[in-house]
Protein backbone atom coordinates (compact mmCIF):
# COMPACT_ATOMS: atom_id res chain seq x y z
CA MET A 1 121.83 76.53 101.29
CA ALA A 2 123.97 76.98 98.38
CA ALA A 3 125.44 80.21 100.05
CA ALA A 4 126.39 77.51 102.95
CA ALA A 5 127.69 75.08 100.81
CA GLY A 6 130.02 77.61 99.15
CA ALA A 7 131.04 78.99 102.43
CA ALA A 8 132.26 75.32 103.78
CA VAL A 9 133.74 74.30 100.88
CA ALA A 10 136.19 77.55 101.15
CA ALA A 11 137.07 76.95 104.48
CA ALA A 12 137.85 73.38 104.21
CA THR A 13 140.04 74.10 101.05
CA ALA A 14 141.24 77.60 102.23
CA GLY A 15 144.33 76.14 103.77
CA GLN A 16 145.17 73.23 101.06
CA ASP A 17 148.17 75.54 99.76
CA GLU A 18 149.40 76.71 103.18
CA ASP A 19 152.62 75.30 104.52
CA PRO A 20 152.01 72.39 107.37
CA PRO A 21 152.52 73.42 110.96
CA LEU A 22 155.42 72.86 113.14
CA PRO A 23 154.84 70.18 115.49
CA GLY A 24 154.20 71.20 119.02
CA PRO A 25 151.96 73.25 121.70
CA PRO A 26 149.73 75.84 119.26
CA ILE A 27 151.03 79.19 119.51
CA GLY A 28 148.50 82.39 120.41
CA ARG A 29 145.11 79.95 119.46
CA ARG A 30 143.56 76.72 120.44
CA ALA A 31 144.37 73.58 118.12
CA VAL A 32 141.08 72.73 115.92
CA CYS A 33 141.17 69.20 116.39
CA SER A 34 142.38 67.01 119.03
CA ARG A 35 144.83 63.94 118.60
CA PRO A 36 142.32 61.27 118.75
CA TYR A 37 140.26 62.92 115.51
CA PHE A 38 142.94 63.49 113.73
CA VAL A 39 143.88 59.87 113.93
CA VAL A 40 140.66 58.87 113.18
CA LEU A 41 140.65 61.53 110.14
CA MET A 42 143.94 60.37 109.04
CA VAL A 43 142.27 56.50 108.77
CA PHE A 44 139.75 57.46 106.72
CA ALA A 45 141.64 59.38 104.34
CA HIS A 46 144.13 56.33 103.61
CA LEU A 47 141.09 54.85 102.95
CA TYR A 48 139.74 56.96 100.53
CA VAL A 49 143.03 56.99 98.75
CA LEU A 50 142.59 53.16 98.91
CA ASN A 51 139.39 53.15 97.50
CA VAL A 52 139.71 55.85 94.86
CA LEU A 53 143.17 53.11 93.86
CA GLY A 54 140.75 50.31 93.42
CA LEU A 55 138.67 52.13 91.01
CA LEU A 56 141.21 53.78 88.48
CA LEU A 57 142.88 49.96 88.63
CA PHE A 58 139.28 48.47 88.03
CA VAL A 59 138.81 51.40 84.87
CA HIS A 60 142.11 50.37 84.17
CA ILE A 61 141.04 46.75 83.90
CA SER A 62 138.30 46.71 82.05
CA SER A 63 138.83 49.49 79.56
CA ASP A 64 140.72 48.96 76.44
CA ASP A 65 143.86 50.99 75.51
CA GLY A 66 144.16 49.87 71.79
CA ASP A 67 141.56 49.76 69.63
CA PRO A 68 140.70 45.62 69.00
CA GLU A 69 138.67 44.11 66.40
CA PRO A 70 135.02 43.87 67.83
CA GLY A 71 133.92 40.69 68.38
CA LYS A 72 137.05 39.31 68.23
CA GLU A 73 136.68 35.46 70.31
CA SER A 74 139.17 35.95 73.54
CA PRO A 75 142.33 33.94 72.87
CA SER A 76 143.10 32.97 76.30
CA PRO A 77 141.08 33.92 79.25
CA ALA A 78 144.54 34.02 81.39
CA HIS A 79 145.38 37.34 79.24
CA ASP A 80 141.79 39.08 79.14
CA PRO A 81 140.01 40.84 81.86
CA PRO A 82 137.15 38.93 82.95
CA ALA A 83 133.62 39.94 80.66
CA LEU A 84 131.04 41.76 82.83
CA PRO A 85 128.66 38.53 83.86
CA PHE A 86 125.24 38.47 83.53
CA SER A 87 122.90 38.74 86.22
CA PRO A 88 119.69 39.60 85.48
CA GLY A 89 116.79 39.77 88.24
CA ILE A 90 114.66 42.23 90.37
CA SER A 91 116.25 42.06 93.75
CA SER A 92 113.96 41.85 96.90
CA SER A 93 113.68 45.59 97.25
CA HIS A 94 112.58 45.57 93.15
CA ALA A 95 115.56 47.64 91.90
CA LEU A 96 115.98 47.88 88.23
CA PRO A 97 119.70 47.14 87.45
CA ARG A 98 120.92 50.35 85.69
CA LEU A 99 124.57 50.00 83.71
CA GLU A 100 127.21 52.58 84.06
CA GLY A 101 128.83 54.21 81.51
CA ILE A 102 131.99 55.61 83.23
CA LYS A 103 132.67 58.28 80.53
CA VAL A 104 132.69 59.06 77.26
CA GLY A 105 134.73 56.66 75.17
CA HIS A 106 134.67 54.04 77.61
CA LYS A 107 135.51 50.29 76.35
CA GLN A 108 133.59 47.62 78.76
CA LYS A 109 133.71 44.17 77.91
CA LEU A 110 130.76 41.69 77.49
CA GLU A 111 129.92 38.41 77.09
CA LEU A 112 126.73 38.17 75.80
CA VAL A 113 127.36 34.87 73.49
CA PRO A 114 129.39 32.19 74.76
CA ASN A 115 132.78 31.85 73.59
CA LYS A 116 132.34 35.40 72.12
CA ILE A 117 133.46 38.75 73.71
CA HIS A 118 131.79 41.51 72.75
CA TYR A 119 133.00 45.62 73.30
CA MET A 120 130.42 48.04 74.47
CA LYS A 121 131.61 51.49 74.32
CA THR A 122 130.09 54.92 76.04
CA LEU A 123 129.20 57.26 73.56
CA SER A 124 127.22 59.95 75.75
CA LEU A 125 126.06 59.96 79.45
CA LYS A 126 123.51 62.46 78.85
CA PRO A 127 121.44 60.27 77.92
CA LEU A 128 123.22 57.22 78.94
CA LEU A 129 124.24 55.71 75.47
CA PHE A 130 126.27 52.75 74.36
CA GLU A 131 127.57 50.94 71.06
CA ILE A 132 128.22 47.83 70.75
CA PRO A 133 130.04 46.41 66.99
CA ASP A 134 128.63 42.90 65.98
CA PHE A 135 125.86 42.67 68.20
CA LEU A 136 124.04 40.71 65.17
CA THR A 137 125.82 38.62 62.21
CA GLU A 138 125.36 39.46 58.85
CA ASP A 139 123.17 36.17 58.40
CA GLU A 140 121.44 37.16 61.51
CA CYS A 141 120.39 40.57 59.74
CA LYS A 142 119.70 39.39 56.77
CA LEU A 143 117.20 36.83 58.11
CA ILE A 144 115.41 39.80 60.27
CA ILE A 145 115.33 41.60 57.05
CA HIS A 146 113.49 38.24 55.06
CA LEU A 147 110.98 38.08 57.71
CA ALA A 148 109.92 41.70 57.83
CA GLN A 149 109.66 41.30 54.52
CA LEU A 150 107.73 37.86 54.24
CA LYS A 151 105.13 39.30 57.39
CA GLY A 152 104.72 42.58 55.35
CA LEU A 153 105.74 46.34 55.90
CA GLN A 154 102.81 49.16 56.55
CA LYS A 155 103.29 53.08 56.28
CA SER A 156 104.71 54.53 59.50
CA GLN A 157 102.25 57.21 60.90
CA ILE A 158 102.56 59.33 64.08
CA LEU A 159 98.78 60.29 64.36
CA PRO A 160 95.94 59.88 61.68
CA THR A 161 94.22 63.03 60.42
CA ASP A 162 90.65 61.36 62.35
CA ASP A 163 92.23 59.85 65.43
CA TYR A 164 93.81 63.83 65.88
CA GLU A 165 91.06 65.34 65.12
CA GLU A 166 88.93 62.77 67.86
CA ALA A 167 91.42 63.22 70.20
CA MET A 168 91.32 67.14 69.85
CA GLU A 169 87.57 66.73 70.14
CA MET A 170 87.99 64.98 73.95
CA ILE A 171 89.88 68.02 75.31
CA ASP A 172 88.29 70.21 77.61
CA ILE A 173 90.78 73.16 77.57
CA SER A 174 89.95 76.47 76.87
CA GLN A 175 91.03 78.97 74.42
CA MET A 176 92.83 81.01 77.04
CA ASP A 177 94.64 77.92 78.61
CA ILE A 178 95.69 76.93 75.17
CA PHE A 179 97.62 80.43 74.72
CA ASN A 180 98.97 79.80 78.35
CA LEU A 181 100.35 76.79 77.30
CA LEU A 182 101.75 78.01 74.18
CA ASP A 183 103.11 80.88 75.72
CA HIS A 184 106.63 79.63 77.09
CA ASN A 185 108.30 82.36 78.15
CA GLN A 186 104.20 83.85 79.25
CA ASP A 187 105.13 87.82 77.78
CA GLY A 188 101.91 87.68 76.51
CA GLN A 189 102.88 86.65 72.55
CA LEU A 190 103.26 83.53 70.69
CA GLN A 191 106.56 83.34 68.76
CA LEU A 192 106.97 81.28 66.03
CA LYS A 193 109.44 79.09 67.99
CA GLU A 194 106.74 78.86 70.75
CA VAL A 195 104.14 77.52 68.71
CA LEU A 196 106.63 74.95 66.41
CA THR A 197 107.82 73.73 70.05
CA HIS A 198 104.49 72.14 70.67
CA THR A 199 103.01 71.44 67.63
CA ARG A 200 104.82 67.81 67.45
CA LEU A 201 101.05 65.90 67.65
CA GLY A 202 99.55 67.39 64.72
CA ASN A 203 98.31 65.89 61.98
CA GLY A 204 101.70 63.94 61.14
CA ARG A 205 102.88 66.55 59.10
CA TRP A 206 106.09 68.28 60.17
CA MET A 207 105.29 72.12 60.99
CA THR A 208 108.21 74.53 60.10
CA PRO A 209 108.41 78.09 60.28
CA GLU A 210 107.73 78.45 56.59
CA SER A 211 104.37 76.08 57.41
CA ILE A 212 102.99 77.93 60.30
CA ARG A 213 103.74 81.13 58.28
CA GLU A 214 101.39 79.78 55.46
CA MET A 215 98.67 78.27 58.06
CA TYR A 216 98.44 81.80 59.81
CA ALA A 217 97.79 83.68 56.06
CA ALA A 218 95.23 80.86 55.32
CA VAL A 219 92.79 81.50 58.72
CA LYS A 220 93.87 84.90 58.85
CA ALA A 221 95.41 84.57 61.92
CA ASP A 222 98.32 87.46 61.93
CA PRO A 223 97.20 90.80 60.56
CA ASP A 224 100.16 92.29 60.46
CA GLY A 225 102.13 89.85 59.29
CA ASN A 226 105.10 89.65 61.67
CA GLY A 227 104.91 86.19 63.04
CA VAL A 228 103.94 86.73 65.91
CA LEU A 229 100.73 86.44 67.52
CA SER A 230 99.23 88.47 70.47
CA LEU A 231 96.50 87.76 72.88
CA GLU A 232 94.15 89.99 71.14
CA GLU A 233 94.95 88.19 67.83
CA PHE A 234 94.82 84.77 69.60
CA LYS A 235 91.31 85.60 71.32
CA GLN A 236 89.74 86.24 67.68
CA LEU A 237 90.57 82.95 66.10
CA ASN A 238 88.45 79.80 66.04
CA ILE A 239 90.70 77.11 66.85
CA ARG A 240 89.06 74.90 64.37
CA ASP A 241 89.63 76.74 61.83
CA PHE A 242 93.33 75.74 62.41
CA HIS A 243 92.17 72.11 62.04
CA LYS A 244 90.31 71.74 59.00
CA TYR A 245 93.54 73.85 57.07
CA MET A 246 95.34 70.61 58.39
CA GLY A 247 93.17 68.58 57.25
CA SER A 248 92.68 70.05 53.87
CA GLN A 249 96.25 69.97 52.64
CA LYS A 250 97.63 67.67 50.78
CA VAL A 251 100.46 66.09 52.42
CA LYS A 252 103.81 64.32 50.80
CA MET A 253 105.76 61.78 52.65
CA SER A 254 109.15 64.22 52.64
CA ASP A 255 106.45 66.27 54.90
CA LEU A 256 105.43 63.55 57.72
CA VAL A 257 107.64 63.31 61.11
CA ARG A 258 107.96 60.09 59.77
CA ASN A 259 108.68 58.00 56.54
CA SER A 260 109.14 54.87 56.42
CA GLN A 261 107.49 51.63 56.52
CA HIS A 262 107.68 48.96 59.60
CA THR A 263 106.39 45.70 60.80
CA TRP A 264 106.55 43.83 64.25
CA LEU A 265 107.99 40.11 64.75
CA TYR A 266 107.60 38.06 67.39
CA GLN A 267 110.03 36.99 69.88
CA GLY A 268 108.15 35.21 72.51
CA GLU A 269 108.00 31.57 73.28
CA GLY A 270 108.05 29.59 70.02
CA ALA A 271 109.71 32.12 67.63
CA HIS A 272 112.39 31.65 65.16
CA GLN A 273 115.08 30.64 66.85
CA VAL A 274 117.38 33.99 65.91
CA MET A 275 114.56 35.93 67.03
CA ARG A 276 114.81 34.09 70.47
CA SER A 277 118.29 34.05 70.83
CA ILE A 278 118.33 38.07 69.85
CA ARG A 279 115.83 38.60 73.22
CA GLN A 280 118.42 36.57 75.39
CA ARG A 281 120.97 38.56 74.04
CA VAL A 282 119.10 41.90 74.80
CA MET A 283 118.41 40.53 78.30
CA HIS A 284 122.46 39.52 79.00
CA LEU A 285 123.10 43.38 77.39
CA THR A 286 120.68 45.26 79.60
CA ARG A 287 120.54 42.97 82.78
CA LEU A 288 116.84 43.29 83.23
CA PRO A 289 114.74 40.54 84.40
CA PRO A 290 113.29 38.03 81.88
CA GLU A 291 109.79 38.63 83.38
CA ILE A 292 110.56 42.23 82.01
CA VAL A 293 111.86 41.88 78.86
CA GLU A 294 109.56 38.91 78.12
CA HIS A 295 106.54 40.70 78.35
CA SER A 296 107.76 43.64 76.18
CA GLU A 297 107.08 44.65 72.72
CA PRO A 298 107.94 42.70 70.33
CA LEU A 299 111.08 43.59 67.22
CA GLN A 300 109.98 46.65 65.17
CA VAL A 301 111.55 46.33 62.03
CA VAL A 302 111.72 49.54 59.93
CA GLN A 303 112.47 50.36 56.35
CA TYR A 304 113.72 53.68 55.02
CA SER A 305 114.03 54.11 51.33
CA GLN A 306 115.80 57.08 49.76
CA GLY A 307 114.52 60.17 50.98
CA GLY A 308 113.15 58.47 54.19
CA HIS A 309 114.01 60.19 57.59
CA TYR A 310 112.45 60.41 61.29
CA HIS A 311 112.42 63.64 63.15
CA ALA A 312 113.81 64.06 66.38
CA HIS A 313 111.84 62.62 68.23
CA MET A 314 111.33 60.80 72.05
CA ASP A 315 110.71 56.64 72.38
CA SER A 316 108.63 57.38 75.43
CA GLY A 317 106.55 59.76 77.09
CA PRO A 318 106.30 61.24 80.83
CA VAL A 319 103.75 59.99 82.74
CA PHE A 320 101.45 62.22 84.15
CA PRO A 321 98.38 61.35 86.33
CA GLU A 322 96.37 62.09 83.07
CA THR A 323 98.42 59.33 81.41
CA ALA A 324 98.94 55.52 81.08
CA CYS A 325 101.86 53.32 80.13
CA SER A 326 100.51 51.08 77.13
CA HIS A 327 101.37 47.64 78.42
CA THR A 328 100.33 47.99 81.80
CA LYS A 329 96.84 49.60 81.40
CA LEU A 330 95.58 46.55 79.65
CA VAL A 331 95.37 44.33 83.26
CA THR A 332 95.36 47.26 86.09
CA ASN A 333 91.85 48.40 84.93
CA GLU A 334 92.64 52.26 85.49
CA THR A 335 91.32 54.44 83.11
CA ALA A 336 92.73 57.49 81.66
CA PRO A 337 92.26 60.22 78.74
CA PHE A 338 95.59 59.82 77.30
CA GLU A 339 98.06 56.66 77.17
CA THR A 340 101.78 55.98 76.34
CA SER A 341 104.20 53.45 75.53
CA CYS A 342 106.40 53.14 78.64
CA ARG A 343 110.14 52.88 77.08
CA TYR A 344 112.73 52.52 79.68
CA VAL A 345 115.49 51.17 77.29
CA THR A 346 116.05 51.45 73.73
CA VAL A 347 118.40 48.72 71.72
CA LEU A 348 118.45 49.81 68.09
CA PHE A 349 119.94 47.67 65.60
CA TYR A 350 121.68 48.56 62.38
CA LEU A 351 120.49 45.63 59.62
CA ASN A 352 122.46 47.09 56.72
CA ASN A 353 125.46 49.76 55.59
CA VAL A 354 123.81 52.70 53.96
CA THR A 355 125.29 53.98 51.03
CA GLY A 356 124.46 57.30 52.13
CA GLY A 357 123.04 59.24 55.28
CA GLY A 358 120.66 57.50 57.80
CA GLU A 359 122.77 58.55 60.65
CA THR A 360 120.79 58.08 63.96
CA THR A 361 121.18 61.64 65.54
CA PHE A 362 121.33 62.99 69.54
CA PRO A 363 121.20 66.87 68.88
CA ILE A 364 121.54 67.56 72.62
CA ALA A 365 123.49 64.85 73.54
CA ASP A 366 125.95 65.86 76.34
CA ASN A 367 124.69 69.70 76.21
CA ARG A 368 125.49 71.16 79.64
CA THR A 369 121.89 72.21 80.10
CA TYR A 370 118.62 71.58 78.39
CA GLU A 371 115.99 74.40 77.48
CA GLU A 372 113.31 73.23 74.70
CA MET A 373 113.33 76.47 73.33
CA SER A 374 117.09 76.40 72.45
CA LEU A 375 116.36 73.94 69.95
CA ILE A 376 114.76 76.71 67.55
CA GLN A 377 117.21 79.17 66.54
CA ASN A 378 116.59 81.82 64.01
CA ASP A 379 114.93 79.29 61.73
CA VAL A 380 116.85 76.69 62.51
CA ASP A 381 115.46 73.52 63.99
CA LEU A 382 117.62 70.87 65.63
CA ARG A 383 115.07 68.37 65.61
CA ASP A 384 114.84 68.85 61.56
CA THR A 385 116.52 65.60 60.48
CA ARG A 386 116.25 66.31 57.01
CA LYS A 387 117.83 69.58 57.21
CA HIS A 388 119.90 70.24 60.03
CA CYS A 389 121.02 66.39 60.98
CA ASP A 390 124.83 67.43 60.91
CA LYS A 391 124.39 70.30 63.55
CA GLY A 392 123.49 67.73 65.98
CA ASN A 393 125.93 67.52 68.99
CA LEU A 394 126.19 63.79 68.01
CA ARG A 395 125.41 60.97 64.74
CA VAL A 396 125.68 57.70 64.84
CA LYS A 397 127.04 55.88 61.85
CA PRO A 398 124.57 52.89 60.41
CA LEU A 399 126.98 49.51 60.49
CA GLN A 400 125.71 46.57 59.80
CA GLY A 401 125.28 44.41 63.24
CA THR A 402 125.84 47.12 65.65
CA ALA A 403 123.41 48.05 68.49
CA VAL A 404 122.70 51.34 70.03
CA PHE A 405 121.14 51.41 73.37
CA TRP A 406 120.25 53.80 75.66
CA TYR A 407 117.71 54.85 78.72
CA ASN A 408 115.44 56.89 77.75
CA TYR A 409 114.63 57.42 81.87
CA LEU A 410 116.60 58.69 84.57
CA SER A 411 116.72 56.50 87.86
CA ASP A 412 114.70 57.94 90.96
CA GLY A 413 117.57 57.71 92.72
CA GLU A 414 115.85 54.22 94.54
CA GLY A 415 116.59 51.50 91.85
CA TRP A 416 113.28 52.32 89.70
CA VAL A 417 112.21 54.58 86.84
CA GLY A 418 112.21 58.23 87.54
CA ASP A 419 111.60 61.33 85.14
CA LEU A 420 111.79 60.75 81.25
CA ASP A 421 115.65 62.02 80.53
CA GLU A 422 115.11 64.71 77.85
CA TYR A 423 118.33 64.00 76.49
CA SER A 424 117.36 61.05 75.10
CA LEU A 425 115.58 62.99 72.26
CA HIS A 426 117.11 61.77 68.72
CA GLY A 427 116.03 61.02 65.56
CA GLY A 428 116.88 59.40 61.80
CA CYS A 429 118.90 61.30 59.51
CA LEU A 430 117.69 61.54 56.15
CA VAL A 431 118.49 58.63 53.77
CA THR A 432 120.16 60.53 50.71
CA GLU A 433 121.42 57.00 48.71
CA GLY A 434 120.27 53.68 49.15
CA THR A 435 117.92 52.09 51.87
CA LYS A 436 118.34 52.02 55.15
CA TRP A 437 116.86 48.92 57.83
CA ILE A 438 117.32 48.81 61.28
CA ALA A 439 115.23 47.06 64.22
CA ASN A 440 113.88 48.07 67.77
CA ASN A 441 113.93 46.50 71.08
CA TRP A 442 112.00 48.44 73.40
CA ILE A 443 112.01 47.21 77.02
CA ASN A 444 108.86 47.98 78.85
CA VAL A 445 108.75 49.22 82.44
CA ASP A 446 106.04 51.37 83.77
CA PRO A 447 106.97 54.21 86.31
CA ASN A 448 104.80 53.88 88.33
CA LYS A 449 106.28 50.78 90.49
CA ARG A 450 103.07 49.42 91.65
CA ARG A 451 101.55 48.74 88.23
CA GLN A 452 104.31 47.45 86.75
CA LEU A 453 104.33 44.55 89.43
CA GLN A 454 100.49 44.08 89.33
CA PHE A 455 101.53 43.77 85.49
CA GLN A 456 104.18 40.93 86.17
CA GLN A 457 102.06 39.22 88.25
CA GLU A 458 98.95 39.03 86.19
CA MET A 459 101.10 38.07 83.56
CA ALA A 460 102.91 35.19 85.29
CA GLN A 461 99.34 33.78 86.46
CA TYR A 462 97.66 33.75 82.91
CA ILE A 463 101.54 32.14 81.57
CA ASN A 464 100.75 29.50 84.11
CA SER A 465 97.52 28.89 83.29
CA GLY A 466 98.28 26.49 80.82
CA ASP A 467 96.60 27.93 77.74
CA GLU A 468 98.03 26.93 74.64
CA ASP A 469 98.31 30.38 72.89
CA GLN A 470 99.16 32.12 76.18
CA SER A 471 102.62 32.88 74.63
CA GLU A 472 100.99 34.37 71.72
CA TRP A 473 98.63 36.89 73.55
CA THR A 474 101.31 37.93 75.73
CA VAL A 475 103.10 39.97 73.46
CA ASP A 476 101.99 40.13 70.10
CA LYS A 477 98.06 40.88 71.25
CA SER A 478 98.49 42.45 74.08
CA TYR A 479 100.19 45.51 71.89
CA SER A 480 97.59 44.73 68.58
CA ASP A 481 95.85 48.06 69.60
CA VAL A 482 98.75 49.95 70.63
CA HIS A 483 99.58 52.76 67.86
CA VAL A 484 101.47 54.99 69.42
CA GLU A 485 104.70 56.48 68.09
CA LEU A 486 106.43 59.37 69.75
């Protein structure tokens, strides 16, 4: 197929640099195409050129060649190109709206609130990532922090040890299957980076080459001390010894996958007017319909003190037959051994200016290819935001009021959620000085369209039932038992 395609392209371009033939009948061979065919071809060629010119004109109009002050009010509608209109909603085919990035650095104007223009800049295409300065005002940022402090923050933790051990007990998998799972290149040996790549769901401790070697030594897993486990060496191990070792280790906050505190703020009907306003702005920004945005997770507010970090991770997870989405599982009554937070979109807000560090890193943004094993090279782990944040492809500096948003999933080509976008890997760099405050709005969509639509129908019926406390239940209580942090 590829060879045939290449031959076709070569045939189509072979004569582009040659002089055009002289008019008159062909000499020595028949004409390739008839005159009517040639006329039709020229018509389509002219239409194509006009379409290209129209696209270039649109890009020129919607982009801003200068560097205007973000959030500045439009001085005159007659001299400014129109901002992108707000048109949320799912069409009759249930297609999800999805913004276009055009190219890195492209700017487009948005009207998120009346009488004010915001500028949205494309930061990367893989993942599709945007930055919107002055999305929040200084007063709104301070209010969110104040509300979070009033509600109280709790330590953020990936997986508590008890939950981890309980989950491991539920997994019916042989030792040979575990070895094959870890052996990425199937060479019959486990390299350190192969083990590191698959130890993200530990007991909350961030694993490094040094910590893996310490664990090997403690359970006598690597007799020759070369850091490589053969199949025969692995067969001699008792996997429970690893779990016991992990549970016996005292873990410092700096050793955790995530070192922060967080809380959740309600944004549904009856919430503080600022919380409602932010949700409406997110709806305008993403153009996603109210029935999806309103029934997504509450606003998460996170505080990183000096020394705080969050190693690179995905906000959402792939959905396999063995997994279910946390939000739709509540109403679809489907049983699955595992569940994940199906977060179609992430909107992250910076609530303060950080004195030192605290950038958001996207280690592999706009890489030509993605290979999980290439994240760890020569003991340098690009996921490690305490040591190697400066080696990532893209870092976003935290500026008060700025919002960044990206899609965690690709499109399936039919207007719905497709595969997980692995380029959305991101993390919070080490805060070297001061404190960092952020907030997250996650928009939940189940990649299984049937389950998502059933969820929306059930929620609509519940809202229409007239229960006085229904708005509280639909948002806060529906996520009260969800502790999945990816």
